[in-house]
Coordinates of C-alpha atoms in Angstrom, one line a residue:
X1188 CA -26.8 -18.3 -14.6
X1189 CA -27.0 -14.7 -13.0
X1190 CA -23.9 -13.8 -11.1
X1191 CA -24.0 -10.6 -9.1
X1192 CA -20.8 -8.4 -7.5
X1193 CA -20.6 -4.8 -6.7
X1194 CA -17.9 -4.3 -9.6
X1195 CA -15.3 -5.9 -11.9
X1196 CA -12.3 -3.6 -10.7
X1197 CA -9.5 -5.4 -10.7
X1198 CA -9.4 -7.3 -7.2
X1199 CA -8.8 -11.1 -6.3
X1200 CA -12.4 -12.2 -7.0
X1201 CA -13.4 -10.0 -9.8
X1202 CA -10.5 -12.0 -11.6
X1203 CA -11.5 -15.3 -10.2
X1204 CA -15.4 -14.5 -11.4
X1205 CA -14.0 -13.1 -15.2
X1206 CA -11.9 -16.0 -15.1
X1207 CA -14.6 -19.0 -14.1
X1208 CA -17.0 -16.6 -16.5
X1209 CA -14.7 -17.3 -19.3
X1210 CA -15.2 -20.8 -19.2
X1211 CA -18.2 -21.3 -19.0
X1212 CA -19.1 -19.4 -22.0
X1213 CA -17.7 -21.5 -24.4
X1214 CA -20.0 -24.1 -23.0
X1215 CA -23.3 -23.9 -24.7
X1216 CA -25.4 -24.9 -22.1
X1217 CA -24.6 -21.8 -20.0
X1218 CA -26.2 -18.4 -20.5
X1219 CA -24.6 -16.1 -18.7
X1220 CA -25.8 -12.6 -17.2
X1221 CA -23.6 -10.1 -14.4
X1222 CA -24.9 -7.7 -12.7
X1223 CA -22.6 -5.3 -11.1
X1224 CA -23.3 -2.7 -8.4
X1225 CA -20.7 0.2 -9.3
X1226 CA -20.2 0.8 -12.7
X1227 CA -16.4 -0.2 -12.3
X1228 CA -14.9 -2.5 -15.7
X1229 CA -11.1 -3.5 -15.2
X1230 CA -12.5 -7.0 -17.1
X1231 CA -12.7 -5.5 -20.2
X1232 CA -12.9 -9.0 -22.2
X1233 CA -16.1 -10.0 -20.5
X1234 CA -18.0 -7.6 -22.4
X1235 CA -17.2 -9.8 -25.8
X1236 CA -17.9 -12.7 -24.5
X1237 CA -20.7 -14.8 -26.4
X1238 CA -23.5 -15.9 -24.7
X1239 CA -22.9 -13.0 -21.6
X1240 CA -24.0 -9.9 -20.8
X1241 CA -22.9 -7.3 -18.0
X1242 CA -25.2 -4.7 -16.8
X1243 CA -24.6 -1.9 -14.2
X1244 CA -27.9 -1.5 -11.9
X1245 CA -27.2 1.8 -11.6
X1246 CA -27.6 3.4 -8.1
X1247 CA -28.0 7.2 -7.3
X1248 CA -26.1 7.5 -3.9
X1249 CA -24.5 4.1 -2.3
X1250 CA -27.6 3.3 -0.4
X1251 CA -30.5 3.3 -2.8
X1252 CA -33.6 1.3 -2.0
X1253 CA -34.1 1.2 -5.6
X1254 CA -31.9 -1.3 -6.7
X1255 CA -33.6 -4.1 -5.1
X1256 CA -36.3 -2.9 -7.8
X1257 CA -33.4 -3.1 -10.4
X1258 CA -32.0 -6.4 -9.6
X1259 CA -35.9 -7.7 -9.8
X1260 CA -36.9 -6.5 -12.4
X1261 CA -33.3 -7.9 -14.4
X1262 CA -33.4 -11.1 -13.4
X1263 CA -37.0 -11.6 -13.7
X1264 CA -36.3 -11.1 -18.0
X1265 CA -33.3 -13.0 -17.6
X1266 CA -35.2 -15.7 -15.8
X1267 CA -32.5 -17.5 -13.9
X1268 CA -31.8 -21.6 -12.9
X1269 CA -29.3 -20.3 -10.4
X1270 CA -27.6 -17.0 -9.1
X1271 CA -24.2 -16.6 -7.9
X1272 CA -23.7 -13.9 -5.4
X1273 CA -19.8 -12.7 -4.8
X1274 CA -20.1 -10.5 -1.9
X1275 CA -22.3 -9.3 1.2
X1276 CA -24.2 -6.3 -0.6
X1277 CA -24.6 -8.6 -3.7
X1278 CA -26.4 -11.3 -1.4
X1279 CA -29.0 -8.5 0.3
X1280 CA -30.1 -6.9 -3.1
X1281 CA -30.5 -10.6 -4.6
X1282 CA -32.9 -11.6 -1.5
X1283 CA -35.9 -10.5 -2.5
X1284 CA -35.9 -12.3 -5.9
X1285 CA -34.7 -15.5 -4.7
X1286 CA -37.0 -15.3 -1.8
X1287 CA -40.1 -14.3 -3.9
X1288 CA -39.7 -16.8 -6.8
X1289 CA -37.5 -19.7 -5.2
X1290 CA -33.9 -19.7 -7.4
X1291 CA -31.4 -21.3 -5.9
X1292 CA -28.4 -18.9 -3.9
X1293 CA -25.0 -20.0 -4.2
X1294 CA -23.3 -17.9 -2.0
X1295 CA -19.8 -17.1 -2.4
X1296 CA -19.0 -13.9 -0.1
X1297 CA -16.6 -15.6 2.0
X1298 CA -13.2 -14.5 0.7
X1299 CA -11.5 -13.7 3.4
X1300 CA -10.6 -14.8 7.1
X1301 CA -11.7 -11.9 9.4
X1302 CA -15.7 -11.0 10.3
X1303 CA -16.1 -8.6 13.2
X1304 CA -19.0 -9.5 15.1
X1305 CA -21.9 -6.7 14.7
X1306 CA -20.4 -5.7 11.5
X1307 CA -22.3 -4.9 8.3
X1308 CA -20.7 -8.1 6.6
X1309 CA -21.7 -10.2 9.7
X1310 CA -25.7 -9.6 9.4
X1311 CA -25.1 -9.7 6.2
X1312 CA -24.0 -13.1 6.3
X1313 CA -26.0 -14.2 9.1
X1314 CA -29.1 -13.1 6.8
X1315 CA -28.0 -14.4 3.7
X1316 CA -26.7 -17.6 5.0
X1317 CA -30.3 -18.3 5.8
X1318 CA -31.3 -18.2 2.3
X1319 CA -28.0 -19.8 0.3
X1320 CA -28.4 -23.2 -0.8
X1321 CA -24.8 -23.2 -0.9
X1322 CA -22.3 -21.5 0.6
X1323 CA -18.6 -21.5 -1.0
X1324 CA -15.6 -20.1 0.7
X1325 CA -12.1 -20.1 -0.6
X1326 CA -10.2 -21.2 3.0
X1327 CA -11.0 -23.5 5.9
X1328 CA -10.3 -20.5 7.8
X1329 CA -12.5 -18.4 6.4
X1330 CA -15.1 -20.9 6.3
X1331 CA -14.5 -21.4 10.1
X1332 CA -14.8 -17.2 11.0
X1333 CA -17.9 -16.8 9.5
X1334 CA -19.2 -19.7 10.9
X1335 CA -20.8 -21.5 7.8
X1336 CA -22.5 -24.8 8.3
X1337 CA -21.2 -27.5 7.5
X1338 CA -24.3 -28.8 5.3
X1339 CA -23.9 -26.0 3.1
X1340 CA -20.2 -25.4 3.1
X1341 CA -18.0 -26.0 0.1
X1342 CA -14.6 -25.2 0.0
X1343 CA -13.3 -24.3 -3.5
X1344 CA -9.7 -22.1 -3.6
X1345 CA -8.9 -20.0 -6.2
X1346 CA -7.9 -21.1 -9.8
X1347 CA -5.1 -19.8 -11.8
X1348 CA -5.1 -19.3 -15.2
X1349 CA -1.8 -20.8 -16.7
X1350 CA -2.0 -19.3 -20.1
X1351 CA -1.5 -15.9 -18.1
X1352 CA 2.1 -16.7 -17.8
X1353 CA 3.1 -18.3 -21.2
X1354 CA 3.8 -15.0 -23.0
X1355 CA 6.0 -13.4 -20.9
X1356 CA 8.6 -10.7 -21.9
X1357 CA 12.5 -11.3 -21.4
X1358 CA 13.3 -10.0 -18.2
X1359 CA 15.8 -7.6 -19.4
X1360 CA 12.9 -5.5 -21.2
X1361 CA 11.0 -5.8 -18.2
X1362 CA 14.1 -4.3 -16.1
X1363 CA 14.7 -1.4 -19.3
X1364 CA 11.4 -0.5 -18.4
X1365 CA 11.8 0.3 -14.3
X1366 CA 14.9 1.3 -14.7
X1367 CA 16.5 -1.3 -12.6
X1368 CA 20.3 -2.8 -13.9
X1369 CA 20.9 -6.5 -14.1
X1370 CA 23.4 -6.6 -11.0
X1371 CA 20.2 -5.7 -8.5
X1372 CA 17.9 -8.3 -7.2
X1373 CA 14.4 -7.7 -7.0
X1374 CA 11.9 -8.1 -4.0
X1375 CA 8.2 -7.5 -4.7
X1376 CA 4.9 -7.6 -3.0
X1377 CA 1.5 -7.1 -5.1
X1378 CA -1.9 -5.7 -3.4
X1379 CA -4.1 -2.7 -3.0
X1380 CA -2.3 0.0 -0.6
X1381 CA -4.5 0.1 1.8
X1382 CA -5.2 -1.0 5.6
X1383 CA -6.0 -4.5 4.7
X1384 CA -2.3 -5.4 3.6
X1385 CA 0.6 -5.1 5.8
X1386 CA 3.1 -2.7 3.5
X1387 CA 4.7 -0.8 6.4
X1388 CA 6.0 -3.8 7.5
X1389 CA 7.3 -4.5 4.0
X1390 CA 8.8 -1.2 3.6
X1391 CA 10.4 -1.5 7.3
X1392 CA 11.9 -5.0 6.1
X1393 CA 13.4 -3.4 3.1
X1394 CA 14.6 -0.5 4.6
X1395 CA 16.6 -2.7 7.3
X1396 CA 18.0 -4.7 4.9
X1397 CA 19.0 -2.1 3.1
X1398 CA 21.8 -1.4 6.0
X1399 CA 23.0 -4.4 5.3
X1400 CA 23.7 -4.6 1.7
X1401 CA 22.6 -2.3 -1.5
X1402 CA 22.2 -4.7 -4.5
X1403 CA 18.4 -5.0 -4.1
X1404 CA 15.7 -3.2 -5.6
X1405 CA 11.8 -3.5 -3.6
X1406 CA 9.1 -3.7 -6.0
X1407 CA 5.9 -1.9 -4.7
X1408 CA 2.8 -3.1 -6.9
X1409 CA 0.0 -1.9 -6.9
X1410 CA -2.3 1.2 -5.5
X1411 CA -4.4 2.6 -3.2
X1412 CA -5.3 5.1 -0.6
X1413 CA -2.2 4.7 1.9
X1414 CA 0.1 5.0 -1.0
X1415 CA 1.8 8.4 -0.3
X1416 CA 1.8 7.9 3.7
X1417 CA 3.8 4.4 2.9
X1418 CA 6.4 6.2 0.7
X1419 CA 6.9 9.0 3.5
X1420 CA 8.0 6.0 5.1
X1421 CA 11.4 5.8 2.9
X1422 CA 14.2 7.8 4.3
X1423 CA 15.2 10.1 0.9
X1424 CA 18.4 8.6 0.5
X1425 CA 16.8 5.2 0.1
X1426 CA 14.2 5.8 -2.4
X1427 CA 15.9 5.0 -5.2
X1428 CA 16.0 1.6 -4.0
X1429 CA 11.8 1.5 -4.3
X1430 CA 9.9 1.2 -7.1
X1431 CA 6.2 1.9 -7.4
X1432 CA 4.8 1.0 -10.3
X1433 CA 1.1 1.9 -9.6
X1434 CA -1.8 -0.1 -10.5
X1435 CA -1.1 -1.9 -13.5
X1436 CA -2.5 -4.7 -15.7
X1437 CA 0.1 -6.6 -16.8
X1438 CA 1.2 -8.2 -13.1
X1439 CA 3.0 -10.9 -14.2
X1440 CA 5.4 -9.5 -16.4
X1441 CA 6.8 -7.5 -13.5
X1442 CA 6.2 -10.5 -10.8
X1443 CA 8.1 -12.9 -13.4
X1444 CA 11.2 -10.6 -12.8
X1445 CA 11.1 -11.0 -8.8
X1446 CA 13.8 -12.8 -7.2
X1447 CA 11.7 -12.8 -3.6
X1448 CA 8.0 -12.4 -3.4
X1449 CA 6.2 -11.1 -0.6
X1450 CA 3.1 -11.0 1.1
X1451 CA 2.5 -9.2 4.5
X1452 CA -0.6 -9.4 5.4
X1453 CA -3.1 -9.3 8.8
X1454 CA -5.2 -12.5 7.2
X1455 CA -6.4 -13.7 3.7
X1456 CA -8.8 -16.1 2.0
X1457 CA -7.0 -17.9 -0.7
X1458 CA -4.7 -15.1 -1.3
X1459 CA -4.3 -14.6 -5.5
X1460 CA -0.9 -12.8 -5.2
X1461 CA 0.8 -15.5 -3.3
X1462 CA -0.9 -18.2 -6.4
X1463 CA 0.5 -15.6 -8.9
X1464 CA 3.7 -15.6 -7.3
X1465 CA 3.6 -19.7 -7.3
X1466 CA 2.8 -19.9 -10.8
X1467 CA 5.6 -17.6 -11.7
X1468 CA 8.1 -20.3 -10.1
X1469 CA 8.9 -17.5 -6.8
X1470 CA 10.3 -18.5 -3.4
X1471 CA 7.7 -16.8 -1.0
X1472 CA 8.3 -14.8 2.0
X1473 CA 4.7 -13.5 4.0
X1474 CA 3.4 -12.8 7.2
X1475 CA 2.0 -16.2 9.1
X1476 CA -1.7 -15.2 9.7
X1477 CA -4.6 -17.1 8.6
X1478 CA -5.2 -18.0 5.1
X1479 CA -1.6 -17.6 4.6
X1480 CA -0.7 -20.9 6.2
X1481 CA -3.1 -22.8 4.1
X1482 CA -1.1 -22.2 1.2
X1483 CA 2.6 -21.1 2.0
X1484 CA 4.4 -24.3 3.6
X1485 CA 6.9 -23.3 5.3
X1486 CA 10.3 -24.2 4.4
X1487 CA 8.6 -25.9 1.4
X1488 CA 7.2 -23.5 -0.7
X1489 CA 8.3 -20.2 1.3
X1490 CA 8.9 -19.0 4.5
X1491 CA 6.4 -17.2 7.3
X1492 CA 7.5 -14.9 9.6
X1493 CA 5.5 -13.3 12.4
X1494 CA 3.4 -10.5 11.2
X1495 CA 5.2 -7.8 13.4
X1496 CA 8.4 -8.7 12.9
X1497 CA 10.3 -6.7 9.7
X1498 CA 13.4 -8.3 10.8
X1499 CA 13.0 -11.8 10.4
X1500 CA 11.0 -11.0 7.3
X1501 CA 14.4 -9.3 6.2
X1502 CA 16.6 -12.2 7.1
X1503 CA 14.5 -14.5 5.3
X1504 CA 14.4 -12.7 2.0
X1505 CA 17.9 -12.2 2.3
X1506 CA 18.7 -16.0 2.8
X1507 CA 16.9 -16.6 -0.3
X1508 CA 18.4 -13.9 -2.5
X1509 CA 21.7 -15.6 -1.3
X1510 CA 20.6 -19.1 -1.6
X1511 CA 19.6 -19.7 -5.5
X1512 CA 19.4 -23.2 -5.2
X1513 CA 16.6 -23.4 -2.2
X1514 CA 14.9 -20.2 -4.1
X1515 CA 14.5 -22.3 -7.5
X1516 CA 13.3 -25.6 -5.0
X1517 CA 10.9 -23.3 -3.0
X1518 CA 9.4 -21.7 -6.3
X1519 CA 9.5 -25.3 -8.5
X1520 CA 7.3 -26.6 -5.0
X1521 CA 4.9 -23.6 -4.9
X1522 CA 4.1 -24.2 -9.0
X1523 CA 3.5 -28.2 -8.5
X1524 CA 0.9 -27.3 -5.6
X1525 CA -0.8 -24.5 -7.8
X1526 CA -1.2 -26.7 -10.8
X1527 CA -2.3 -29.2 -8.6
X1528 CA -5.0 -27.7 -6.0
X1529 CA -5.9 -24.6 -8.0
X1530 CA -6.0 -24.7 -11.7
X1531 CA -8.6 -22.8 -13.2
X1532 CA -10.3 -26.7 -14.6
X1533 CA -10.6 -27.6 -10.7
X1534 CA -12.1 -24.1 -10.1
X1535 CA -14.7 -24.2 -12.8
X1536 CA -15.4 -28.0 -12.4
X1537 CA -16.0 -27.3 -8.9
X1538 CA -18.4 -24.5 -9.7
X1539 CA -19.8 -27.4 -12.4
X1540 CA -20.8 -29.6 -9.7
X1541 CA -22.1 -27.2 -7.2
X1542 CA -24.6 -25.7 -9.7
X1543 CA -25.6 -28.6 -10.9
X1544 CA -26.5 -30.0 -7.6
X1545 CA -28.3 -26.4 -6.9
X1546 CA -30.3 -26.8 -9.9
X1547 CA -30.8 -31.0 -10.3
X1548 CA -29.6 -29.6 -14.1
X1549 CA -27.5 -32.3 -15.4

């Protein structure tokens, strides 16, 4: 199998491709090579995997012809039964090879719910979808914006890998560590900081309930380019009440330590932050825009609150910090529907089935 994305940074569907990757290679039917298009490695363990390879195709400036070339001239020694393609670059450099000698595309670059019309990832996928064999998406809505038909659609969410959580420091080490005392509670949201998350209105929820009472602590994790314009959100006499822990790689240890976990978002695939926070056992608070909805049930699992609305997002995090009793039902609800729509076995047997079916490998 030949799996192409554009890197193995640490995002949502690098970890869901090291994750179904590590899988597979303990079964010894699969070989196993990735080609990545920026020579970016947060999945360090893939690299000693047996029976897989990674290899950058290197590029000279983001739009080099050459490696089409590259990406030929791989897979053409590695000789392929299928290829997996995560992404809308990924498909168009893959083309010509599965054009020219007839290997089966399984697409998977739907991973989100939002596809401008006339964008580069529309033509992309208007192009590509042509050629997939199949084409997997992780949400109905997302399967539904970019318009995928129905012949070769296959919706597969997410998996979670449960031995992530089973060695987990004590929360009071966790705490030593951010410098937060026992008495505070903790409210957290994980994701890139960037345009395609809704932090502001994260902060702005903080920052009001903060006028209300001053034994919680907001969590910011993760990093990215809008970083320093959201902390020049925080009035100075409130920052002390924010932490920002940067990009880091052990998530869960810090998510295991939330009393409230948030997502605000403007739309999402099968978001892995609100599975993380499911896993983890935590009563969920996030924006209600599409993807979202698929997973958080409200009143259930979580609660959703419009997307522009910091106040109700405040009141509902505050109910739950006050209400420990529907905070441990909400998160014990969120777990049972993560074990049982997406484990890591459903994800990879899944992917089992729709390669086999590519193929006619049994």
């Amino acid at each position: 199998m030949l799996i192409v994305i554009e890197s193995l940074r640490d995002g949502g569907k690098q970890r869901q491709v090291e994750e179904l990757v590590r899988v597979l290679a303990i079964i010894p039917e699969y070989r196993i090579l990735v080609l990545i298009l920026k020579d970016e490695i947060h999945f360090q363990k893939l690299l000693a995997m047996e029976r897989v390879e990674v290899k950058y195709l290197h590029r000279a400036h983001r739009k080099d012809p050459l490696v089409f070339a590259r990406f030929y001239r791989e897979a053409k020694k590695f000789r392929p039964d299928v290829i997996n393609s995560w992404g809308g670059l990924p498909n168009m450099v893959a083309l010509p090879f599965r054009i020219l000698k007839g290997v089966p595309l399984v697409n998977e670059m739907v991973q989100n719910s939002r596809l401008p019309v006339f964008s580069t990832q529309w033509f992309r996928a208007k192009i590509s979808f042509l050629f997939s064999k199949v084409i997997i998406g992780n949400s109905q809505i997302g399967m539904e914006v970019y318009k995928v038909p129905k012949a070769k659609g296959r919706l597969i969410r997410n998996g979670m890998n449960i031995d992530r959580i089973k060695k987990l420091n004590n929360h009071e080490l966790v705490r030593q560590e951010y410098q937060v005392p026992l008495g505070k509670k903790i409210v957290g949201m994980v994701a890139t900081i960037d345009g395609r998350k809704n932090f502001p209105l994260f902060v702005k929820s903080g920052i009001a309930l903060l006028k209300k009472r001053r034994d919680v602590v907001f969590f910011v994790v993760g990093d990215g380019q809008d970083r320093s314009q959201l902390e020049s959100m925080i009035p100075d006499d409130l920052k002390h009440f924010f932490v920002f822990t940067g990009r880091i790689n052990d998530v869960e240890q810090v998510v295991n330590i939330f009393d409230v976990a948030v997502l605000a978002s403007f739309g999402e695939g099968t978001s892995n932050s609100l599975l993380e926070y499911m896993i983890l056992k935590k009563p969920v608070v996030a924006t209600d825009v599409f993807g979202v909805d698929e997973v958080v049930r409200e009143g259930v699992t979580g609660y959703l609150v419009p997307q522009d609305d910091f106040v109700s997002m405040g009141d509902r995090i505050s109910e739950l910090l006050d209400n420990s009793e529907l905070a441990r039902k909400m998160g014990e609800n969120g777990y049972e529907y993560v074990i049982k729509e997406c484990s890591i076995e459903k994800l990879v047997s899944e992917h089992e089935a729709v390669f086999k079916e590519v193929t006619g490998i049994v």
